[in-house]
Short mmCIF file of C-alpha atoms in Angstrom, two decimals:
data_model
loop_
_atom_site.label_atom_id
_atom_site.label_comp_id
_atom_site.label_asym_id
_atom_site.label_seq_id
_atom_site.Cartn_x
_atom_site.Cartn_y
_atom_site.Cartn_z
CA MET B 32 32.06 31.80 -79.22
CA ALA B 33 28.94 29.47 -79.70
CA ALA B 34 25.87 30.73 -78.02
CA THR B 35 22.47 29.13 -77.50
CA VAL B 36 19.40 30.50 -75.78
CA ILE B 37 16.67 28.10 -74.47
CA ARG B 38 13.51 30.19 -74.33
CA GLY B 39 10.01 29.94 -72.82
CA GLY B 40 10.58 26.85 -70.67
CA THR B 41 10.22 26.04 -66.93
CA VAL B 42 13.69 25.57 -65.45
CA VAL B 43 13.63 22.86 -62.87
CA THR B 44 16.44 22.09 -60.44
CA ALA B 45 16.30 19.87 -57.26
CA GLU B 46 15.46 23.00 -55.30
CA SER B 47 13.06 25.00 -57.45
CA GLU B 48 10.92 25.50 -60.54
CA SER B 49 10.73 28.84 -62.28
CA ARG B 50 9.89 30.27 -65.68
CA ALA B 51 13.31 31.21 -67.13
CA ASP B 52 15.52 31.37 -70.18
CA VAL B 53 18.88 29.75 -70.25
CA LEU B 54 21.95 31.20 -72.06
CA VAL B 55 24.54 28.77 -72.92
CA VAL B 56 27.97 29.95 -74.09
CA ASP B 57 30.28 27.29 -75.51
CA ASP B 58 30.01 24.41 -73.05
CA LYS B 59 28.77 26.31 -69.93
CA VAL B 60 25.65 27.80 -68.59
CA HIS B 61 26.22 31.52 -68.77
CA ALA B 62 22.95 32.97 -67.47
CA VAL B 63 19.55 31.93 -66.09
CA GLY B 64 16.63 34.41 -65.91
CA LYS B 65 13.66 36.06 -67.47
CA ASP B 66 13.99 37.47 -70.90
CA VAL B 67 17.77 36.67 -71.31
CA GLU B 68 19.25 38.71 -74.10
CA ALA B 69 20.46 36.50 -76.99
CA PRO B 70 24.03 37.33 -78.35
CA ALA B 71 24.22 38.01 -82.09
CA GLY B 72 23.99 34.75 -84.06
CA ALA B 73 22.77 32.66 -81.06
CA ARG B 74 20.77 29.63 -81.79
CA ILE B 75 17.31 29.84 -80.20
CA ILE B 76 15.61 26.68 -78.83
CA ASP B 77 11.83 27.12 -78.12
CA ALA B 78 11.01 25.34 -74.82
CA THR B 79 7.50 26.78 -74.52
CA GLY B 80 5.35 24.30 -72.63
CA ALA B 81 8.40 22.20 -71.70
CA TYR B 82 10.51 21.76 -68.63
CA VAL B 83 14.26 22.55 -68.87
CA LEU B 84 16.09 20.05 -66.69
CA PRO B 85 19.79 19.21 -65.84
CA GLY B 86 21.04 16.37 -68.01
CA GLY B 87 20.53 12.98 -66.26
CA ILE B 88 23.38 11.23 -64.51
CA ASP B 89 23.33 7.47 -64.51
CA PRO B 90 25.63 6.48 -61.70
CA HIS B 91 25.73 2.71 -62.55
CA THR B 92 26.42 1.42 -66.08
CA HIS B 93 28.69 -1.23 -67.55
CA MET B 94 29.76 -0.47 -71.15
CA GLU B 95 31.94 -2.96 -72.97
CA LEU B 96 32.15 -5.14 -69.82
CA PRO B 97 33.98 -8.43 -70.09
CA PHE B 98 31.79 -10.69 -67.96
CA MET B 99 30.95 -14.41 -67.71
CA GLY B 100 32.78 -15.47 -70.78
CA THR B 101 31.64 -12.77 -73.10
CA VAL B 102 31.59 -8.87 -73.55
CA ALA B 103 28.65 -6.54 -73.19
CA SER B 104 27.36 -5.59 -76.59
CA GLU B 105 27.04 -1.87 -75.75
CA ASP B 106 30.18 0.17 -76.17
CA PHE B 107 31.05 3.60 -74.78
CA PHE B 108 29.91 5.36 -78.04
CA THR B 109 26.64 3.55 -78.67
CA GLY B 110 25.84 3.56 -74.85
CA THR B 111 26.37 7.18 -74.28
CA SER B 112 24.54 8.02 -77.58
CA ALA B 113 21.50 6.03 -76.53
CA ALA B 114 21.59 7.64 -73.08
CA ALA B 115 21.55 11.13 -74.73
CA ALA B 116 18.38 10.13 -76.67
CA GLY B 117 16.68 9.58 -73.29
CA GLY B 118 18.04 12.69 -71.60
CA THR B 119 21.07 11.31 -69.82
CA THR B 120 24.29 13.22 -70.38
CA THR B 121 26.75 11.62 -67.86
CA ILE B 122 27.48 8.09 -66.91
CA ILE B 123 29.61 6.70 -64.12
CA ASP B 124 30.78 3.29 -65.33
CA PHE B 125 32.80 0.58 -63.57
CA VAL B 126 36.42 -0.52 -63.95
CA ILE B 127 36.46 -4.21 -62.92
CA PRO B 128 39.94 -5.63 -62.60
CA ALA B 129 40.38 -9.39 -62.90
CA PRO B 130 41.57 -11.11 -59.77
CA LYS B 131 45.32 -10.29 -59.36
CA GLU B 132 45.16 -7.65 -62.11
CA ARG B 133 46.69 -4.27 -60.96
CA ILE B 134 43.78 -2.05 -60.48
CA LEU B 135 45.66 0.90 -61.98
CA ASP B 136 46.33 -1.13 -65.14
CA ALA B 137 42.63 -1.99 -65.35
CA TYR B 138 41.69 1.56 -64.98
CA LYS B 139 43.98 2.64 -67.80
CA LYS B 140 42.42 -0.03 -69.95
CA TRP B 141 38.86 1.16 -69.32
CA ARG B 142 39.89 4.76 -70.00
CA GLY B 143 41.13 3.68 -73.34
CA TRP B 144 37.82 2.01 -74.26
CA ALA B 145 35.97 5.06 -73.09
CA GLU B 146 37.72 7.54 -75.33
CA LYS B 147 35.04 6.97 -77.96
CA ALA B 148 32.20 8.18 -75.54
CA ALA B 149 29.76 10.77 -77.02
CA SER B 150 29.11 12.41 -73.66
CA ASP B 151 30.80 12.75 -70.36
CA TYR B 152 31.76 9.78 -68.16
CA SER B 153 33.62 8.92 -65.02
CA PHE B 154 34.49 5.65 -63.21
CA HIS B 155 34.15 3.73 -60.09
CA VAL B 156 36.99 1.25 -59.58
CA ALA B 157 36.21 -2.27 -58.19
CA ILE B 158 38.38 -3.96 -55.56
CA THR B 159 38.42 -7.61 -56.53
CA TRP B 160 41.38 -8.73 -54.53
CA TRP B 161 43.89 -7.37 -52.01
CA ASP B 162 47.56 -6.83 -51.43
CA GLU B 163 49.81 -3.89 -50.90
CA THR B 164 49.75 -3.00 -54.58
CA VAL B 165 46.03 -2.53 -54.46
CA ARG B 166 46.41 -0.23 -51.42
CA GLU B 167 49.01 1.73 -53.33
CA ASP B 168 47.03 1.97 -56.51
CA MET B 169 43.96 3.16 -54.70
CA GLY B 170 46.05 6.13 -53.48
CA THR B 171 47.22 6.88 -57.07
CA LEU B 172 43.69 6.76 -58.44
CA VAL B 173 42.35 9.20 -55.98
CA LYS B 174 45.17 11.57 -55.93
CA GLU B 175 46.12 11.52 -59.62
CA HIS B 176 43.14 10.25 -61.65
CA GLY B 177 40.02 11.72 -60.11
CA VAL B 178 38.51 8.59 -58.71
CA ASN B 179 36.61 8.97 -55.45
CA SER B 180 34.66 5.79 -55.22
CA PHE B 181 35.54 2.05 -55.06
CA LYS B 182 33.09 -0.69 -55.78
CA HIS B 183 32.87 -4.13 -53.87
CA PHE B 184 31.07 -7.11 -55.04
CA MET B 185 29.79 -9.31 -52.25
CA ALA B 186 28.61 -11.82 -54.88
CA TYR B 187 30.10 -13.95 -57.67
CA LYS B 188 32.16 -16.38 -55.62
CA ASN B 189 35.27 -17.62 -57.32
CA ALA B 190 35.47 -14.62 -59.53
CA ILE B 191 35.26 -11.03 -58.20
CA MET B 192 33.70 -11.53 -54.80
CA CYS B 193 35.13 -9.59 -51.77
CA ASP B 194 35.25 -11.44 -48.54
CA ASP B 195 35.09 -9.62 -45.17
CA GLU B 196 38.85 -9.35 -45.07
CA ILE B 197 38.94 -7.51 -48.29
CA LEU B 198 35.95 -5.23 -47.32
CA VAL B 199 37.65 -4.29 -44.04
CA SER B 200 41.12 -3.62 -45.79
CA SER B 201 39.56 -1.61 -48.67
CA PHE B 202 36.90 0.33 -46.62
CA SER B 203 39.90 1.22 -44.17
CA ARG B 204 42.00 2.54 -47.10
CA ALA B 205 39.17 4.41 -48.68
CA LYS B 206 38.57 6.19 -45.38
CA GLU B 207 42.21 7.31 -45.39
CA LEU B 208 41.81 8.60 -48.86
CA GLY B 209 38.48 10.33 -48.51
CA ALA B 210 36.79 7.91 -50.93
CA LEU B 211 33.29 6.56 -50.95
CA CYS B 212 32.71 2.60 -50.73
CA THR B 213 30.06 1.38 -53.05
CA VAL B 214 28.74 -2.13 -52.55
CA HIS B 215 26.86 -4.87 -54.52
CA ALA B 216 25.14 -6.43 -51.54
CA GLU B 217 24.45 -10.17 -52.00
CA ASN B 218 25.83 -12.85 -49.71
CA GLY B 219 28.05 -14.75 -52.28
CA GLU B 220 28.45 -17.86 -50.22
CA LEU B 221 24.64 -18.31 -49.90
CA VAL B 222 24.15 -17.59 -53.62
CA PHE B 223 26.68 -20.16 -54.66
CA ARG B 224 25.09 -22.80 -52.37
CA LEU B 225 21.53 -21.97 -53.45
CA GLN B 226 22.38 -22.04 -57.11
CA LYS B 227 23.75 -25.55 -56.77
CA GLU B 228 20.81 -26.75 -54.82
CA ILE B 229 18.16 -25.13 -57.12
CA PHE B 230 19.86 -26.47 -60.23
CA GLU B 231 20.10 -29.97 -58.74
CA ARG B 232 16.23 -29.78 -57.94
CA GLY B 233 15.55 -29.42 -61.75
CA PHE B 234 15.38 -25.64 -62.11
CA THR B 235 17.66 -25.20 -65.04
CA GLY B 236 15.96 -22.27 -66.82
CA PRO B 237 15.75 -18.59 -65.88
CA GLU B 238 13.15 -19.19 -63.24
CA GLY B 239 16.02 -20.62 -61.14
CA HIS B 240 17.72 -17.34 -61.02
CA PRO B 241 15.55 -15.58 -58.60
CA LEU B 242 15.11 -18.65 -56.49
CA SER B 243 18.82 -18.75 -55.92
CA ARG B 244 19.08 -15.05 -54.87
CA PRO B 245 16.10 -14.48 -52.45
CA PRO B 246 15.60 -11.10 -50.75
CA GLU B 247 17.15 -12.36 -47.50
CA VAL B 248 20.43 -12.92 -49.33
CA GLU B 249 20.64 -9.26 -50.31
CA GLY B 250 19.28 -8.08 -46.88
CA GLU B 251 21.99 -9.91 -45.02
CA ALA B 252 24.82 -8.58 -47.10
CA ALA B 253 23.44 -5.04 -47.01
CA ASN B 254 23.29 -5.10 -43.32
CA ARG B 255 26.82 -6.61 -42.93
CA ALA B 256 28.39 -4.05 -45.27
CA ILE B 257 26.61 -1.23 -43.50
CA ARG B 258 27.69 -2.45 -40.09
CA ILE B 259 31.36 -2.87 -41.34
CA ALA B 260 31.22 0.76 -42.59
CA GLU B 261 29.81 1.95 -39.28
CA VAL B 262 32.60 0.41 -37.22
CA LEU B 263 35.25 1.70 -39.46
CA GLY B 264 33.52 5.19 -39.92
CA VAL B 265 33.38 5.34 -43.71
CA PRO B 266 30.48 6.39 -45.78
CA ILE B 267 28.84 3.71 -47.94
CA TYR B 268 26.72 3.58 -51.07
CA LEU B 269 24.57 0.54 -51.82
CA VAL B 270 23.92 -0.02 -55.49
CA HIS B 271 20.73 -1.47 -57.05
CA THR B 272 18.73 -1.81 -53.82
CA SER B 273 15.92 -4.18 -54.90
CA CYS B 274 14.08 -5.48 -51.83
CA ILE B 275 12.42 -4.60 -48.57
CA ASP B 276 15.19 -6.44 -46.62
CA ALA B 277 18.00 -4.25 -47.91
CA LEU B 278 15.80 -1.10 -47.78
CA GLU B 279 15.16 -1.68 -44.13
CA ALA B 280 18.90 -2.00 -43.35
CA VAL B 281 19.45 1.28 -45.15
CA ALA B 282 16.65 3.03 -43.36
CA ARG B 283 17.65 1.89 -39.97
CA ALA B 284 21.26 2.95 -40.39
CA ARG B 285 20.20 6.41 -41.73
CA LEU B 286 17.88 6.90 -38.91
CA GLU B 287 20.74 6.30 -36.59
CA GLY B 288 22.66 8.94 -38.32
CA GLN B 289 25.03 6.83 -40.39
CA ARG B 290 26.20 8.05 -43.75
CA VAL B 291 24.49 5.60 -45.95
CA PHE B 292 23.43 6.25 -49.54
CA ALA B 293 21.35 3.82 -51.78
CA GLU B 294 20.33 3.66 -55.34
CA VAL B 295 17.33 2.00 -56.94
CA LEU B 296 17.18 0.84 -60.55
CA ALA B 297 14.33 2.08 -62.70
CA GLN B 298 13.47 -1.38 -63.67
CA HIS B 299 13.24 -2.66 -60.17
CA LEU B 300 10.38 -0.09 -59.74
CA VAL B 301 8.20 -1.26 -62.45
CA ILE B 302 9.02 -4.85 -63.37
CA ASP B 303 8.27 -7.84 -61.17
CA ASP B 304 9.54 -11.45 -60.93
CA SER B 305 6.64 -12.92 -63.11
CA VAL B 306 9.00 -12.34 -66.04
CA TYR B 307 11.04 -15.32 -65.16
CA ARG B 308 8.05 -17.64 -65.69
CA ASN B 309 7.55 -16.58 -69.30
CA PRO B 310 7.34 -19.69 -71.48
CA ASP B 311 9.74 -18.20 -74.01
CA TRP B 312 13.24 -19.04 -72.74
CA ASN B 313 14.83 -16.16 -74.64
CA HIS B 314 12.32 -13.72 -73.17
CA ALA B 315 12.83 -14.87 -69.68
CA ALA B 316 16.69 -15.05 -69.99
CA HIS B 317 16.81 -11.34 -70.90
CA PHE B 318 15.64 -10.41 -67.42
CA VAL B 319 18.51 -12.34 -65.69
CA MET B 320 20.35 -9.77 -63.70
CA SER B 321 21.46 -9.47 -60.12
CA PRO B 322 19.78 -8.76 -57.83
CA PRO B 323 16.92 -10.31 -59.77
CA PHE B 324 13.42 -8.70 -60.22
CA ARG B 325 11.23 -9.07 -57.06
CA SER B 326 7.60 -9.60 -56.25
CA LYS B 327 5.19 -6.66 -56.33
CA GLU B 328 5.29 -5.79 -52.61
CA HIS B 329 9.04 -5.03 -52.95
CA GLN B 330 8.22 -2.62 -55.85
CA ALA B 331 5.70 -0.70 -53.59
CA ALA B 332 8.29 -0.42 -50.81
CA LEU B 333 11.04 0.78 -53.17
CA TRP B 334 8.77 3.58 -54.43
CA LYS B 335 8.07 4.60 -50.86
CA GLY B 336 11.81 4.47 -50.13
CA LEU B 337 12.46 6.87 -53.03
CA GLN B 338 9.76 9.18 -51.94
CA ALA B 339 10.87 9.19 -48.40
CA GLY B 340 14.59 9.95 -49.32
CA MET B 341 15.83 6.72 -48.07
CA LEU B 342 16.88 6.01 -51.67
CA GLN B 343 18.66 8.86 -53.10
CA THR B 344 19.55 7.98 -56.75
CA THR B 345 18.07 6.06 -59.70
CA ALA B 346 20.36 4.05 -62.06
CA THR B 347 20.12 1.30 -64.73
CA ASP B 348 23.07 -1.10 -64.14
CA HIS B 349 22.98 -0.97 -67.99
CA CYS B 350 24.83 -4.06 -69.08
CA CYS B 351 23.67 -5.52 -72.47
CA PHE B 352 23.94 -9.01 -73.67
CA CYS B 353 22.15 -10.09 -76.90
CA THR B 354 20.09 -13.29 -77.32
CA PRO B 355 23.01 -15.44 -78.64
CA GLN B 356 25.01 -14.29 -75.61
CA LYS B 357 22.30 -15.07 -73.09
CA GLN B 358 21.98 -18.52 -74.72
CA ALA B 359 25.33 -19.52 -73.18
CA GLY B 360 23.19 -20.55 -70.22
CA ILE B 361 20.34 -22.43 -72.20
CA ASP B 362 20.88 -25.59 -70.17
CA ASP B 363 22.03 -23.85 -66.94
CA PHE B 364 20.66 -20.60 -65.51
CA ARG B 365 23.93 -20.16 -63.65
CA LYS B 366 25.74 -19.46 -67.03
CA ILE B 367 23.32 -16.83 -68.42
CA PRO B 368 25.27 -13.60 -68.48
CA ASN B 369 23.78 -11.29 -65.91
CA GLY B 370 22.51 -7.85 -67.24
CA THR B 371 19.78 -5.80 -68.69
CA GLY B 372 19.63 -2.65 -70.84
CA GLY B 373 17.78 0.72 -70.00
CA VAL B 374 20.14 3.66 -70.18
CA GLU B 375 17.85 5.27 -72.83
CA ASP B 376 14.64 4.57 -71.02
CA ARG B 377 15.38 5.36 -67.32
CA MET B 378 14.24 9.00 -67.32
CA GLY B 379 11.07 8.45 -69.41
CA VAL B 380 10.01 5.41 -67.33
CA LEU B 381 10.57 7.42 -64.10
CA TRP B 382 8.74 10.46 -65.33
CA HIS B 383 5.71 8.37 -66.51
CA HIS B 384 5.54 6.20 -63.44
CA GLY B 385 6.71 8.75 -60.96
CA VAL B 386 5.93 12.31 -61.85
CA ARG B 387 2.65 11.59 -63.84
CA THR B 388 1.39 9.45 -61.00
CA GLY B 389 2.11 12.01 -58.33
CA ARG B 390 4.77 9.96 -56.61
CA LEU B 391 7.48 12.54 -57.52
CA THR B 392 7.35 16.24 -58.20
CA PRO B 393 9.45 17.58 -61.09
CA SER B 394 12.01 18.83 -58.59
CA GLU B 395 12.16 15.49 -56.93
CA PHE B 396 12.63 13.87 -60.33
CA VAL B 397 15.65 16.02 -60.83
CA ALA B 398 17.06 15.16 -57.46
CA VAL B 399 16.82 11.45 -58.17
CA THR B 400 18.00 11.48 -61.74
CA SER B 401 20.82 13.84 -61.55
CA ALA B 402 21.40 16.17 -58.63
CA ASN B 403 21.72 13.66 -55.82
CA ALA B 404 24.28 11.65 -57.83
CA ALA B 405 26.21 14.82 -58.54
CA LYS B 406 26.22 15.66 -54.87
CA ILE B 407 27.06 12.12 -53.59
CA PHE B 408 29.87 11.70 -56.08
CA ASN B 409 31.20 15.16 -55.75
CA VAL B 410 30.62 16.74 -59.11
CA TYR B 411 27.95 19.22 -57.98
CA PRO B 412 27.36 22.01 -59.19
CA LYS B 413 29.44 21.13 -62.21
CA LYS B 414 26.74 18.59 -62.99
CA GLY B 415 23.33 18.10 -61.70
CA THR B 416 21.86 21.67 -61.84
CA ILE B 417 21.35 24.59 -64.22
CA ALA B 418 23.26 27.47 -62.86
CA PRO B 419 25.95 29.98 -64.15
CA GLY B 420 29.12 28.06 -64.46
CA SER B 421 27.65 24.68 -64.64
CA ASP B 422 28.29 22.37 -67.55
CA ALA B 423 25.67 22.93 -70.24
CA ASP B 424 24.24 19.43 -69.92
CA ILE B 425 20.57 20.21 -70.38
CA VAL B 426 17.40 18.45 -71.46
CA VAL B 427 14.31 20.21 -72.86
CA TRP B 428 11.74 17.79 -71.50
CA ASP B 429 8.35 17.55 -73.23
CA PRO B 430 5.88 16.34 -70.54
CA GLU B 431 3.28 15.40 -73.15
CA LYS B 432 5.59 13.56 -75.64
CA THR B 433 4.45 9.95 -75.96
CA ARG B 434 6.56 6.89 -76.91
CA THR B 435 6.08 3.22 -77.02
CA ILE B 436 9.40 1.58 -75.94
CA SER B 437 10.51 -1.11 -78.37
CA ALA B 438 13.88 -2.82 -79.32
CA LYS B 439 12.79 -2.07 -82.94
CA THR B 440 13.11 1.76 -82.36
CA HIS B 441 15.50 2.13 -79.44
CA HIS B 442 19.25 3.23 -79.89
CA GLN B 443 20.74 0.74 -77.46
CA ASN B 444 22.89 -1.94 -79.05
CA ILE B 445 20.91 -4.94 -77.90
CA ASP B 446 18.25 -6.98 -79.58
CA PHE B 447 15.77 -6.80 -76.66
CA ASN B 448 14.18 -4.20 -74.43
CA ILE B 449 12.91 -5.10 -70.98
CA TYR B 450 10.21 -2.40 -71.23
CA GLU B 451 9.06 -3.68 -74.70
CA GLY B 452 5.54 -2.38 -75.50
CA MET B 453 5.39 0.09 -72.56
CA SER B 454 3.78 3.43 -73.55
CA ILE B 455 5.10 6.32 -71.62
CA THR B 456 4.33 9.95 -71.68
CA GLY B 457 7.11 12.46 -71.00
CA ASN B 458 10.39 12.27 -72.98
CA ALA B 459 13.44 14.33 -74.08
CA ALA B 460 12.69 16.64 -76.96
CA VAL B 461 16.22 18.16 -77.08
CA THR B 462 19.33 17.12 -75.37
CA LEU B 463 22.48 19.26 -74.99
CA SER B 464 25.78 17.81 -73.97
CA ARG B 465 28.36 20.48 -73.06
CA GLY B 466 26.40 22.97 -75.07
CA ALA B 467 26.11 20.80 -78.25
CA VAL B 468 22.73 19.58 -79.37
CA VAL B 469 23.00 15.81 -79.54
CA TRP B 470 19.31 14.82 -79.68
CA GLU B 471 16.49 16.82 -81.41
CA LYS B 472 13.40 15.89 -83.53
CA ASP B 473 13.94 12.29 -82.56
CA GLN B 474 17.28 12.17 -84.29
CA LEU B 475 20.78 11.72 -82.72
CA SER B 476 23.78 13.80 -83.75
CA THR B 477 26.31 12.53 -81.36
CA VAL B 478 30.03 12.67 -82.11
CA LYS B 479 32.34 9.79 -81.26
CA GLY B 480 34.98 10.99 -78.78
CA ALA B 481 33.17 14.29 -77.80
CA GLY B 482 32.68 13.07 -74.25
CA LYS B 483 35.15 14.08 -71.52
CA TYR B 484 36.24 12.20 -68.50
CA VAL B 485 35.00 13.89 -65.41
CA ASP B 486 37.49 14.02 -62.37
CA ARG B 487 35.89 13.62 -59.01
CA ALA B 488 37.70 15.04 -56.03
CA PRO B 489 37.89 13.09 -52.70
CA PHE B 490 35.74 14.14 -49.85
CA GLY B 491 36.38 16.03 -46.57
CA SER B 492 33.37 16.84 -44.63
CA TYR B 493 31.81 13.32 -44.60
CA PHE B 494 35.02 11.91 -43.15
CA ASP B 495 35.68 14.54 -40.68
CA SER B 496 32.19 14.11 -39.18
CA GLN B 497 32.58 10.31 -39.04
CA LYS B 498 35.90 10.75 -37.26
CA LYS B 499 34.14 12.85 -34.68
CA ARG B 500 31.36 10.40 -34.28
CA ASN B 501 33.39 7.20 -34.17
CA GLY B 502 36.30 8.93 -32.97
CA GLU B 503 38.92 8.87 -32.39
CA GLY B 504 37.73 9.73 -28.99
CA LEU B 505 38.70 6.51 -27.42
CA PRO B 506 39.13 6.54 -23.55
CA THR B 507 42.63 6.58 -22.10
CA PRO B 508 43.95 3.11 -21.57
CA VAL B 509 43.81 1.96 -17.93
CA LYS B 510 47.22 2.04 -16.25
CA ARG B 511 47.93 -0.95 -13.99
CA GLU B 512 50.70 -2.77 -12.41
CA ARG B 513 51.39 -6.07 -14.15
CA PRO B 514 49.85 -8.76 -11.94
CA ALA B 515 51.71 -11.68 -10.72
CA LEU B 516 51.28 -14.80 -12.87
CA ALA B 517 48.86 -17.42 -11.36
CA LYS B 518 50.44 -20.76 -10.40
#
């Protein structure tokens, strides 16, 4: 038996803050309370003056992703290690089958890549095409492989884009299975047309990227996906909500009682679209991601949405491409691989710009960095809290620890950092993954393959309530005699 006691800190969950010790035995939290007795030989971690938080959950990452003719530079070991340095102990990554590839085959391939992960991981599975094998494989993934969420890209025409027919088919099947539908909301037809028009008007550099994906493109797709989900009676989760247009669609639906969840990326809260006008092509290209960075009024609205609970989770969409990879689009912004890093920096950036500014309380910080994701994706209280029986994914958080973010010192496998030069206060002092210390004194001690796959059971209550709402309470068909045919 391996035991650790974290002493003297303030334990923070999404519900409360309290001065308490935490006893960890092997990979589980054993006890939380004042003056917890330490077993003989237990390791003692002094958390005096610090917060003790649940390990972060990043519900949106792309490690080792094959995309746009290249493969993301971050693999599952380097990515989960970098995440641990920032206080994140669980990621939910994405299996993205190629068109016509069996989704079960793609899932098995991604599981193989992820065996090197240093901390825990799970998967959403993307639906990129449709036939009966996809329908069958969705059932197998839910029932036998612990998958309870499916991703739908409404962008990337001629590649992985879902049209309305695929959305309706997949959403309907997900409802049958008790699975959650997640959506990348951008109108792919509009993006495809605008990209061509913008390029032909002479915008060949990174500044063409946001011009081809204006907020209206995201707002339209968000509203369409939400309305389809409403008609079919299935809960929906919008990834990387980046603009007022999409936020308003989410807020309207939630205020109407619809089961809609939405995430915001840390970088969309603090970086604006001026980055695309940087005269250094390489610098500007590193900010090419979809949806793109928006103007400052969208940032202000997103913060308010997070504070108001209209946005429930924070993520990174961590998808790293180094400078030589970005340069595939040096003459055509449409060919720049889309993606930015940030899995190491999410929690520090959110603490500095959220908690220290008064926008978020420590408990609200825990909610948006771990607890809400755990609840939405059905791994709570195994993850997302500190309570007896929970996994011992814990961060000793030093609210006064300062750091200047830089590609020269980060642990992410990319030669650029979108937060370069940003000084933040509040960082992970110690990170435990399943009870093992993996980050301490600014040193990583992660072990390749130590991470475990997290099964996520399908849902019941969400779907039962939607059935009652959308019900199946249709009126009885009207009985009539068949009329004579008019001559």
